[in-house]
PDB file of C-alpha atoms and ligand atoms in Angstrom:
ATOM      1  CA  UNK A   1       0.000   0.000   0.000  1.00 32.00           C
ATOM      2  CA  UNK A   2       1.228   3.478  -0.815  1.00 37.00           C
ATOM      3  CA  UNK A   3       2.367   5.291   2.334  1.00 40.00           C
ATOM      4  CA  UNK A   4      -0.687   7.052   3.670  1.00 40.00           C
ATOM      5  CA  UNK A   5      -0.617  10.714   4.495  1.00 44.00           C
ATOM      6  CA  UNK A   6      -3.323  11.363   7.107  1.00 41.00           C
ATOM      7  CA  UNK A   7      -6.118  13.401   5.570  1.00 41.00           C
ATOM      8  CA  UNK A   8      -5.171  12.479   2.013  1.00 44.00           C
ATOM      9  CA  UNK A   9      -7.669   9.892   0.702  1.00 42.00           C
ATOM     10  CA  UNK A  10      -5.817   9.615  -2.613  1.00 39.00           C
ATOM     11  CA  UNK A  11      -3.185   7.493  -0.901  1.00 39.00           C
ATOM     12  CA  UNK A  12      -5.780   4.919   0.161  1.00 44.00           C
ATOM     13  CA  UNK A  13      -6.732   1.951  -1.956  1.00 46.00           C
ATOM     14  CA  UNK A  14     -10.228   1.325  -3.193  1.00 52.00           C
ATOM     15  CA  UNK A  15     -11.737  -0.597  -0.317  1.00 55.00           C
ATOM     16  CA  UNK A  16     -15.139  -1.792  -1.369  1.00 62.00           C
ATOM     17  CA  UNK A  17     -16.558  -4.456  -3.637  1.00 60.00           C
ATOM     18  CA  UNK A  18     -20.068  -4.317  -5.062  1.00 66.00           C
ATOM     19  CA  UNK A  19     -21.987  -1.063  -5.085  1.00 74.00           C
ATOM     20  CA  UNK A  20     -25.318  -2.222  -6.512  1.00 73.00           C
ATOM     21  CA  UNK A  21     -27.408  -5.358  -5.940  1.00 82.00           C
ATOM     22  CA  UNK A  22     -30.920  -6.143  -7.077  1.00 88.00           C
ATOM     23  CA  UNK A  23     -32.893  -3.368  -8.800  1.00 92.00           C
ATOM     24  CA  UNK A  24     -34.541  -0.916  -6.425  1.00 95.00           C
ATOM     25  CA  UNK A  25     -38.304  -0.990  -6.010  1.00 95.00           C
ATOM     26  CA  UNK A  26     -40.108   2.117  -7.285  1.00 96.00           C
ATOM     27  CA  UNK A  27     -40.539   3.483  -3.754  1.00 96.00           C
ATOM     28  CA  UNK A  28     -36.854   3.000  -2.974  1.00 97.00           C
ATOM     29  CA  UNK A  29     -35.857   4.624  -6.268  1.00 97.00           C
ATOM     30  CA  UNK A  30     -37.993   7.627  -5.414  1.00 98.00           C
ATOM     31  CA  UNK A  31     -36.281   7.876  -2.021  1.00 98.00           C
ATOM     32  CA  UNK A  32     -32.904   7.890  -3.770  1.00 98.00           C
ATOM     33  CA  UNK A  33     -34.012  10.412  -6.393  1.00 98.00           C
ATOM     34  CA  UNK A  34     -36.017  12.799  -4.230  1.00 98.00           C
ATOM     35  CA  UNK A  35     -35.145  12.297  -0.564  1.00 98.00           C
ATOM     36  CA  UNK A  36     -31.414  11.569  -0.702  1.00 98.00           C
ATOM     37  CA  UNK A  37     -30.549  15.016  -2.154  1.00 98.00           C
ATOM     38  CA  UNK A  38     -32.321  16.596   0.848  1.00 98.00           C
ATOM     39  CA  UNK A  39     -30.195  14.800   3.423  1.00 98.00           C
ATOM     40  CA  UNK A  40     -26.998  14.130   1.477  1.00 98.00           C
ATOM     41  CA  UNK A  41     -23.596  15.238   2.736  1.00 98.00           C
ATOM     42  CA  UNK A  42     -22.532  18.136   0.466  1.00 98.00           C
ATOM     43  CA  UNK A  43     -20.270  16.960  -2.379  1.00 97.00           C
ATOM     44  CA  UNK A  44     -17.497  19.390  -1.551  1.00 97.00           C
ATOM     45  CA  UNK A  45     -16.111  21.428   1.281  1.00 98.00           C
ATOM     46  CA  UNK A  46     -15.790  20.858   5.000  1.00 98.00           C
ATOM     47  CA  UNK A  47     -18.140  18.449   6.729  1.00 98.00           C
ATOM     48  CA  UNK A  48     -18.975  20.151  10.019  1.00 98.00           C
ATOM     49  CA  UNK A  49     -21.890  19.912  12.463  1.00 98.00           C
ATOM     50  CA  UNK A  50     -22.596  23.599  11.909  1.00 98.00           C
ATOM     51  CA  UNK A  51     -22.885  23.144   8.150  1.00 98.00           C
ATOM     52  CA  UNK A  52     -24.875  19.889   8.223  1.00 98.00           C
ATOM     53  CA  UNK A  53     -27.088  20.348  11.281  1.00 98.00           C
ATOM     54  CA  UNK A  54     -27.025  24.094  11.896  1.00 98.00           C
ATOM     55  CA  UNK A  55     -25.324  23.975  15.296  1.00 98.00           C
ATOM     56  CA  UNK A  56     -22.248  22.673  17.032  1.00 97.00           C
ATOM     57  CA  UNK A  57     -23.643  19.325  18.212  1.00 98.00           C
ATOM     58  CA  UNK A  58     -21.706  16.092  18.908  1.00 98.00           C
ATOM     59  CA  UNK A  59     -21.026  14.311  15.610  1.00 98.00           C
ATOM     60  CA  UNK A  60     -21.083  10.570  14.939  1.00 99.00           C
ATOM     61  CA  UNK A  61     -19.727   8.940  11.810  1.00 99.00           C
ATOM     62  CA  UNK A  62     -20.595   5.434  10.622  1.00 98.00           C
ATOM     63  CA  UNK A  63     -18.438   3.730   8.008  1.00 98.00           C
ATOM     64  CA  UNK A  64     -20.398   1.309   5.813  1.00 98.00           C
ATOM     65  CA  UNK A  65     -23.775   1.469   7.567  1.00 98.00           C
ATOM     66  CA  UNK A  66     -25.239  -1.402   5.490  1.00 97.00           C
ATOM     67  CA  UNK A  67     -29.005  -0.960   5.731  1.00 97.00           C
ATOM     68  CA  UNK A  68     -28.632   1.716   8.389  1.00 98.00           C
ATOM     69  CA  UNK A  69     -30.375   0.021  11.326  1.00 98.00           C
ATOM     70  CA  UNK A  70     -27.630   0.766  13.854  1.00 98.00           C
ATOM     71  CA  UNK A  71     -27.322   4.378  12.729  1.00 98.00           C
ATOM     72  CA  UNK A  72     -31.102   4.890  12.840  1.00 98.00           C
ATOM     73  CA  UNK A  73     -31.355   3.452  16.370  1.00 98.00           C
ATOM     74  CA  UNK A  74     -28.482   5.605  17.628  1.00 98.00           C
ATOM     75  CA  UNK A  75     -29.929   8.717  15.990  1.00 98.00           C
ATOM     76  CA  UNK A  76     -33.344   8.027  17.515  1.00 98.00           C
ATOM     77  CA  UNK A  77     -31.831   7.566  20.979  1.00 98.00           C
ATOM     78  CA  UNK A  78     -29.606  10.658  20.714  1.00 98.00           C
ATOM     79  CA  UNK A  79     -31.811  13.221  18.987  1.00 98.00           C
ATOM     80  CA  UNK A  80     -29.527  16.148  19.867  1.00 98.00           C
ATOM     81  CA  UNK A  81     -26.530  14.538  18.195  1.00 98.00           C
ATOM     82  CA  UNK A  82     -25.731  14.567  14.471  1.00 99.00           C
ATOM     83  CA  UNK A  83     -25.125  11.348  12.510  1.00 99.00           C
ATOM     84  CA  UNK A  84     -23.256  10.986   9.257  1.00 99.00           C
ATOM     85  CA  UNK A  85     -23.236   7.657   7.478  1.00 98.00           C
ATOM     86  CA  UNK A  86     -21.397   6.609   4.338  1.00 98.00           C
ATOM     87  CA  UNK A  87     -22.183   3.550   2.261  1.00 98.00           C
ATOM     88  CA  UNK A  88     -21.325   2.779  -1.384  1.00 97.00           C
ATOM     89  CA  UNK A  89     -23.969   0.035  -1.739  1.00 96.00           C
ATOM     90  CA  UNK A  90     -27.008   1.723  -3.267  1.00 96.00           C
ATOM     91  CA  UNK A  91     -29.533  -0.797  -1.928  1.00 96.00           C
ATOM     92  CA  UNK A  92     -28.221  -0.110   1.583  1.00 97.00           C
ATOM     93  CA  UNK A  93     -28.561   3.631   1.070  1.00 98.00           C
ATOM     94  CA  UNK A  94     -32.155   3.104  -0.093  1.00 98.00           C
ATOM     95  CA  UNK A  95     -32.922   0.998   3.003  1.00 98.00           C
ATOM     96  CA  UNK A  96     -31.370   3.630   5.292  1.00 98.00           C
ATOM     97  CA  UNK A  97     -33.407   6.364   3.594  1.00 98.00           C
ATOM     98  CA  UNK A  98     -36.490   4.281   4.412  1.00 98.00           C
ATOM     99  CA  UNK A  99     -35.567   4.258   8.129  1.00 98.00           C
ATOM    100  CA  UNK A 100     -34.901   7.997   8.171  1.00 98.00           C
ATOM    101  CA  UNK A 101     -38.230   8.717   6.493  1.00 98.00           C
ATOM    102  CA  UNK A 102     -40.392   6.244   8.451  1.00 98.00           C
ATOM    103  CA  UNK A 103     -38.892   7.100  11.833  1.00 98.00           C
ATOM    104  CA  UNK A 104     -38.568  10.842  11.108  1.00 98.00           C
ATOM    105  CA  UNK A 105     -34.904  11.226  11.986  1.00 98.00           C
ATOM    106  CA  UNK A 106     -33.845  14.800  11.192  1.00 98.00           C
ATOM    107  CA  UNK A 107     -30.362  14.246  12.629  1.00 98.00           C
ATOM    108  CA  UNK A 108     -28.985  11.916   9.920  1.00 99.00           C
ATOM    109  CA  UNK A 109     -26.987  12.850   6.809  1.00 98.00           C
ATOM    110  CA  UNK A 110     -25.962  10.259   4.238  1.00 98.00           C
ATOM    111  CA  UNK A 111     -23.200   9.882   1.715  1.00 98.00           C
ATOM    112  CA  UNK A 112     -23.625   7.368  -1.093  1.00 97.00           C
ATOM    113  CA  UNK A 113     -19.997   6.427  -1.616  1.00 97.00           C
ATOM    114  CA  UNK A 114     -16.670   5.920   0.080  1.00 97.00           C
ATOM    115  CA  UNK A 115     -16.537   6.738   3.783  1.00 98.00           C
ATOM    116  CA  UNK A 116     -12.919   7.870   3.581  1.00 98.00           C
ATOM    117  CA  UNK A 117     -13.750  10.563   1.054  1.00 97.00           C
ATOM    118  CA  UNK A 118     -16.132  12.151   3.587  1.00 98.00           C
ATOM    119  CA  UNK A 119     -13.947  11.433   6.591  1.00 98.00           C
ATOM    120  CA  UNK A 120     -11.102  13.352   4.934  1.00 98.00           C
ATOM    121  CA  UNK A 121     -13.342  16.469   4.827  1.00 98.00           C
ATOM    122  CA  UNK A 122     -14.260  16.348   8.525  1.00 98.00           C
ATOM    123  CA  UNK A 123     -12.050  18.810  10.427  1.00 98.00           C
ATOM    124  CA  UNK A 124      -9.552  17.198  12.782  1.00 98.00           C
ATOM    125  CA  UNK A 125     -10.703  16.701  16.362  1.00 98.00           C
ATOM    126  CA  UNK A 126     -14.409  17.069  15.650  1.00 98.00           C
ATOM    127  CA  UNK A 127     -15.994  13.603  15.898  1.00 98.00           C
ATOM    128  CA  UNK A 128     -17.428  12.300  19.163  1.00 99.00           C
ATOM    129  CA  UNK A 129     -18.044   8.758  17.885  1.00 98.00           C
ATOM    130  CA  UNK A 130     -16.970   6.658  14.918  1.00 99.00           C
ATOM    131  CA  UNK A 131     -18.358   3.213  14.049  1.00 98.00           C
ATOM    132  CA  UNK A 132     -16.966   0.414  11.918  1.00 98.00           C
ATOM    133  CA  UNK A 133     -19.354  -2.511  12.224  1.00 98.00           C
ATOM    134  CA  UNK A 134     -18.727  -5.744  10.362  1.00 98.00           C
ATOM    135  CA  UNK A 135     -16.496  -4.272   7.679  1.00 97.00           C
ATOM    136  CA  UNK A 136     -16.070  -6.345   4.516  1.00 96.00           C
ATOM    137  CA  UNK A 137     -13.559  -9.011   5.560  1.00 95.00           C
ATOM    138  CA  UNK A 138     -11.404  -9.334   2.412  1.00 95.00           C
ATOM    139  CA  UNK A 139     -10.313 -12.684   3.915  1.00 94.00           C
ATOM    140  CA  UNK A 140      -7.493 -13.503   1.468  1.00 95.00           C
ATOM    141  CA  UNK A 141      -4.088 -12.361   2.704  1.00 94.00           C
ATOM    142  CA  UNK A 142      -3.328 -10.713  -0.637  1.00 95.00           C
ATOM    143  CA  UNK A 143      -6.400  -8.499  -0.175  1.00 95.00           C
ATOM    144  CA  UNK A 144      -5.546  -7.479   3.391  1.00 95.00           C
ATOM    145  CA  UNK A 145      -4.626  -3.964   2.265  1.00 95.00           C
ATOM    146  CA  UNK A 146      -8.251  -3.440   1.172  1.00 96.00           C
ATOM    147  CA  UNK A 147      -9.532  -3.904   4.717  1.00 97.00           C
ATOM    148  CA  UNK A 148     -10.886  -0.728   6.262  1.00 97.00           C
ATOM    149  CA  UNK A 149      -9.004  -1.611   9.423  1.00 98.00           C
ATOM    150  CA  UNK A 150      -5.533  -0.605   8.305  1.00 97.00           C
ATOM    151  CA  UNK A 151      -2.983   2.020   9.294  1.00 98.00           C
ATOM    152  CA  UNK A 152      -4.232   4.706   6.866  1.00 97.00           C
ATOM    153  CA  UNK A 153      -7.915   4.698   7.876  1.00 98.00           C
ATOM    154  CA  UNK A 154      -7.085   4.190  11.571  1.00 98.00           C
ATOM    155  CA  UNK A 155      -4.726   7.176  11.522  1.00 98.00           C
ATOM    156  CA  UNK A 156      -7.377   9.237   9.808  1.00 98.00           C
ATOM    157  CA  UNK A 157      -9.971   8.220  12.409  1.00 98.00           C
ATOM    158  CA  UNK A 158      -7.536   9.124  15.183  1.00 98.00           C
ATOM    159  CA  UNK A 159      -7.089  12.562  13.642  1.00 98.00           C
ATOM    160  CA  UNK A 160     -10.826  13.190  13.221  1.00 98.00           C
ATOM    161  CA  UNK A 161     -11.930  12.079  16.699  1.00 98.00           C
ATOM    162  CA  UNK A 162     -11.897  14.510  19.611  1.00 98.00           C
ATOM    163  CA  UNK A 163      -9.672  13.555  22.532  1.00 98.00           C
ATOM    164  CA  UNK A 164     -11.946  11.267  24.571  1.00 98.00           C
ATOM    165  CA  UNK A 165     -14.002  10.418  21.465  1.00 98.00           C
ATOM    166  CA  UNK A 166     -14.975   6.785  20.933  1.00 98.00           C
ATOM    167  CA  UNK A 167     -14.275   4.375  18.094  1.00 98.00           C
ATOM    168  CA  UNK A 168     -16.485   1.276  18.043  1.00 98.00           C
ATOM    169  CA  UNK A 169     -15.563  -1.717  15.955  1.00 98.00           C
ATOM    170  CA  UNK A 170     -17.428  -5.009  15.637  1.00 98.00           C
ATOM    171  CA  UNK A 171     -16.795  -8.155  13.631  1.00 98.00           C
ATOM    172  CA  UNK A 172     -17.897 -11.785  13.376  1.00 98.00           C
ATOM    173  CA  UNK A 173     -14.922 -12.744  11.232  1.00 97.00           C
ATOM    174  CA  UNK A 174     -12.004 -14.414  12.992  1.00 96.00           C
ATOM    175  CA  UNK A 175      -9.367 -13.506  10.374  1.00 96.00           C
ATOM    176  CA  UNK A 176     -10.496  -9.884  10.501  1.00 97.00           C
ATOM    177  CA  UNK A 177     -10.511  -9.985  14.289  1.00 98.00           C
ATOM    178  CA  UNK A 178      -6.849 -11.024  14.461  1.00 97.00           C
ATOM    179  CA  UNK A 179      -5.894  -8.461  11.825  1.00 97.00           C
ATOM    180  CA  UNK A 180      -7.817  -5.686  13.602  1.00 98.00           C
ATOM    181  CA  UNK A 181      -6.276  -6.444  16.979  1.00 98.00           C
ATOM    182  CA  UNK A 182      -2.813  -6.332  15.418  1.00 98.00           C
ATOM    183  CA  UNK A 183      -3.539  -2.981  13.749  1.00 98.00           C
ATOM    184  CA  UNK A 184      -5.115  -1.445  16.849  1.00 98.00           C
ATOM    185  CA  UNK A 185      -2.202  -2.603  19.004  1.00 98.00           C
ATOM    186  CA  UNK A 186       0.077  -0.667  16.649  1.00 98.00           C
ATOM    187  CA  UNK A 187      -2.025   2.422  17.400  1.00 98.00           C
ATOM    188  CA  UNK A 188      -2.220   2.053  21.161  1.00 98.00           C
ATOM    189  CA  UNK A 189      -0.482   5.412  21.513  1.00 98.00           C
ATOM    190  CA  UNK A 190      -3.620   7.065  20.109  1.00 98.00           C
ATOM    191  CA  UNK A 191      -6.368   4.560  21.004  1.00 98.00           C
ATOM    192  CA  UNK A 192      -7.017   3.102  24.437  1.00 98.00           C
ATOM    193  CA  UNK A 193      -8.935  -0.203  24.403  1.00 98.00           C
ATOM    194  CA  UNK A 194     -11.730   0.192  26.944  1.00 97.00           C
ATOM    195  CA  UNK A 195     -12.181  -3.517  27.775  1.00 96.00           C
ATOM    196  CA  UNK A 196     -11.662  -4.551  31.381  1.00 96.00           C
ATOM    197  CA  UNK A 197     -12.433  -8.220  30.839  1.00 96.00           C
ATOM    198  CA  UNK A 198     -13.752 -10.717  28.259  1.00 96.00           C
ATOM    199  CA  UNK A 199     -17.368  -9.787  28.995  1.00 96.00           C
ATOM    200  CA  UNK A 200     -16.640  -6.384  27.454  1.00 96.00           C
ATOM    201  CA  UNK A 201     -15.805  -7.788  24.035  1.00 97.00           C
ATOM    202  CA  UNK A 202     -17.974 -10.921  24.098  1.00 97.00           C
ATOM    203  CA  UNK A 203     -21.294  -9.231  24.891  1.00 96.00           C
ATOM    204  CA  UNK A 204     -22.925  -6.447  22.978  1.00 96.00           C
ATOM    205  CA  UNK A 205     -22.503  -3.231  24.961  1.00 96.00           C
ATOM    206  CA  UNK A 206     -25.518  -1.047  25.639  1.00 94.00           C
ATOM    207  CA  UNK A 207     -26.151   1.578  22.981  1.00 95.00           C
ATOM    208  CA  UNK A 208     -24.947  -0.819  20.284  1.00 98.00           C
ATOM    209  CA  UNK A 209     -27.939  -2.250  18.475  1.00 96.00           C
ATOM    210  CA  UNK A 210     -27.926  -5.411  16.431  1.00 96.00           C
ATOM    211  CA  UNK A 211     -28.140  -5.161  12.652  1.00 96.00           C
ATOM    212  CA  UNK A 212     -29.712  -7.720  10.361  1.00 95.00           C
ATOM    213  CA  UNK A 213     -26.219  -8.621   9.198  1.00 96.00           C
ATOM    214  CA  UNK A 214     -25.130  -9.358  12.755  1.00 97.00           C
ATOM    215  CA  UNK A 215     -28.240 -11.393  13.563  1.00 97.00           C
ATOM    216  CA  UNK A 216     -27.718 -13.501  10.465  1.00 97.00           C
ATOM    217  CA  UNK A 217     -24.034 -14.013  11.291  1.00 97.00           C
ATOM    218  CA  UNK A 218     -25.019 -15.350  14.689  1.00 97.00           C
ATOM    219  CA  UNK A 219     -28.283 -17.195  13.992  1.00 97.00           C
ATOM    220  CA  UNK A 220     -27.738 -18.520  10.480  1.00 97.00           C
ATOM    221  CA  UNK A 221     -23.968 -18.978  10.328  1.00 97.00           C
ATOM    222  CA  UNK A 222     -23.422 -19.671  14.031  1.00 97.00           C
ATOM    223  CA  UNK A 223     -20.654 -17.062  14.264  1.00 97.00           C
ATOM    224  CA  UNK A 224     -19.490 -15.418  17.437  1.00 97.00           C
ATOM    225  CA  UNK A 225     -19.571 -11.628  17.370  1.00 98.00           C
ATOM    226  CA  UNK A 226     -16.932  -9.460  19.041  1.00 98.00           C
ATOM    227  CA  UNK A 227     -17.314  -5.841  20.136  1.00 98.00           C
ATOM    228  CA  UNK A 228     -14.539  -3.321  20.678  1.00 98.00           C
ATOM    229  CA  UNK A 229     -14.602   0.166  22.111  1.00 98.00           C
ATOM    230  CA  UNK A 230     -11.548   2.402  21.906  1.00 98.00           C
ATOM    231  CA  UNK A 231     -11.115   5.832  23.400  1.00 98.00           C
ATOM    232  CA  UNK A 232      -9.081   8.464  21.551  1.00 98.00           C
ATOM    233  CA  UNK A 233      -6.328   9.421  23.973  1.00 98.00           C
TER     234      UNK A 233
HETATM  235  C1  LIG B   1     -20.663  -6.661   5.841  1.00 56.33           C
HETATM  236  S1  LIG B   1     -21.436  -5.148   5.537  1.00 56.33           S
HETATM  237  C2  LIG B   1     -21.897  -4.596   7.161  1.00 56.33           C
HETATM  238  C3  LIG B   1     -22.931  -3.527   7.138  1.00 56.33           C
HETATM  239  C4  LIG B   1     -23.284  -2.897   8.482  1.00 56.33           C
HETATM  240  N1  LIG B   1     -22.176  -2.162   9.035  1.00 56.33           N
HETATM  241  C5  LIG B   1     -23.777  -3.914   9.475  1.00 56.33           C
HETATM  242  O1  LIG B   1     -23.082  -4.208  10.445  1.00 56.33           O
HETATM  243  O2  LIG B   1     -24.885  -4.410   9.271  1.00 56.33           O
HETATM  244  C6  LIG B   1     -20.040  -4.082   5.158  1.00 56.33           C
HETATM  245  C7  LIG B   1     -20.458  -2.787   4.495  1.00 56.33           C
HETATM  246  O3  LIG B   1     -19.348  -1.924   4.330  1.00 56.33           O
HETATM  247  C8  LIG B   1     -19.545  -1.206   3.126  1.00 56.33           C
HETATM  248  N2  LIG B   1     -18.271  -0.630   2.680  1.00 56.33           N
HETATM  249  C9  LIG B   1     -17.240  -1.260   2.118  1.00 56.33           C
HETATM  250  N3  LIG B   1     -16.266  -0.382   1.815  1.00 56.33           N
HETATM  251  C10 LIG B   1     -16.693   0.843   2.202  1.00 56.33           C
HETATM  252  C11 LIG B   1     -16.136   2.157   2.147  1.00 56.33           C
HETATM  253  N4  LIG B   1     -14.952   2.373   1.599  1.00 56.33           N
HETATM  254  N5  LIG B   1     -16.865   3.174   2.643  1.00 56.33           N
HETATM  255  C12 LIG B   1     -18.081   2.940   3.177  1.00 56.33           C
HETATM  256  N6  LIG B   1     -18.643   1.730   3.249  1.00 56.33           N
HETATM  257  C13 LIG B   1     -17.966   0.687   2.781  1.00 56.33           C
HETATM  258  C14 LIG B   1     -20.108  -2.256   2.186  1.00 56.33           C
HETATM  259  O4  LIG B   1     -20.763  -1.707   1.077  1.00 56.33           O
HETATM  260  C15 LIG B   1     -21.052  -3.012   3.117  1.00 56.33           C
HETATM  261  O5  LIG B   1     -22.361  -2.496   3.099  1.00 56.33           O
END
């Protein structure tokens, strides 16, 4: 991987696979055409709470929100906070738009595309929370550089979080787990792992809702799921 300069997304590899699945239903297409422009992250310029939400509220950023269930639950529970989610998979964006509309969540902004492109435009030290839940595993060793959990993205997250801000990471993939722990250990000067014992990473913490992906991993594939909270030092 090209040496990553924090804040410069051009030095990061393309990290995602598919960006479209089955054709959208007419209602979903109308959400994408008409509703997404109303709540989309602006295409250019700084991504600040003031610009997106009109005031200086705590900001949360979710990388690859899938269908958006976790983000919608968090936004509903923390109505005074602002949530930004990025997802390149159009069907996921359409599903998330459905949650925002149905549950009337005025505190969510979405980006249809690469999370790192948006993250790069967030001023340093301005995020209160960042989430990376079940990132695409890229299980083959030769694809390891495509994993979101790598030095470049982790350094960028460290720069964008406030001191004391929280980075939550979850996975059900054992290869990814080992890789992530190795990467995060390399960044222990910037991130403090908040676990005190196994119960902290074996059980879902409060304020961390289950997505359909996670339920399927557990119930259909019989996977264990692991939860990690890190505090920006
Ligand atoms: C396995 S799914 C998990 C979805 C969701 N986080 C969950 O837990 O249900 C991984 C998601 O990450 C998204 N993704 C992959 N690369 C991404 C990137 N560079 N920026 C944003 N999202 C990305 C994929 O499109 C996919 O929806």
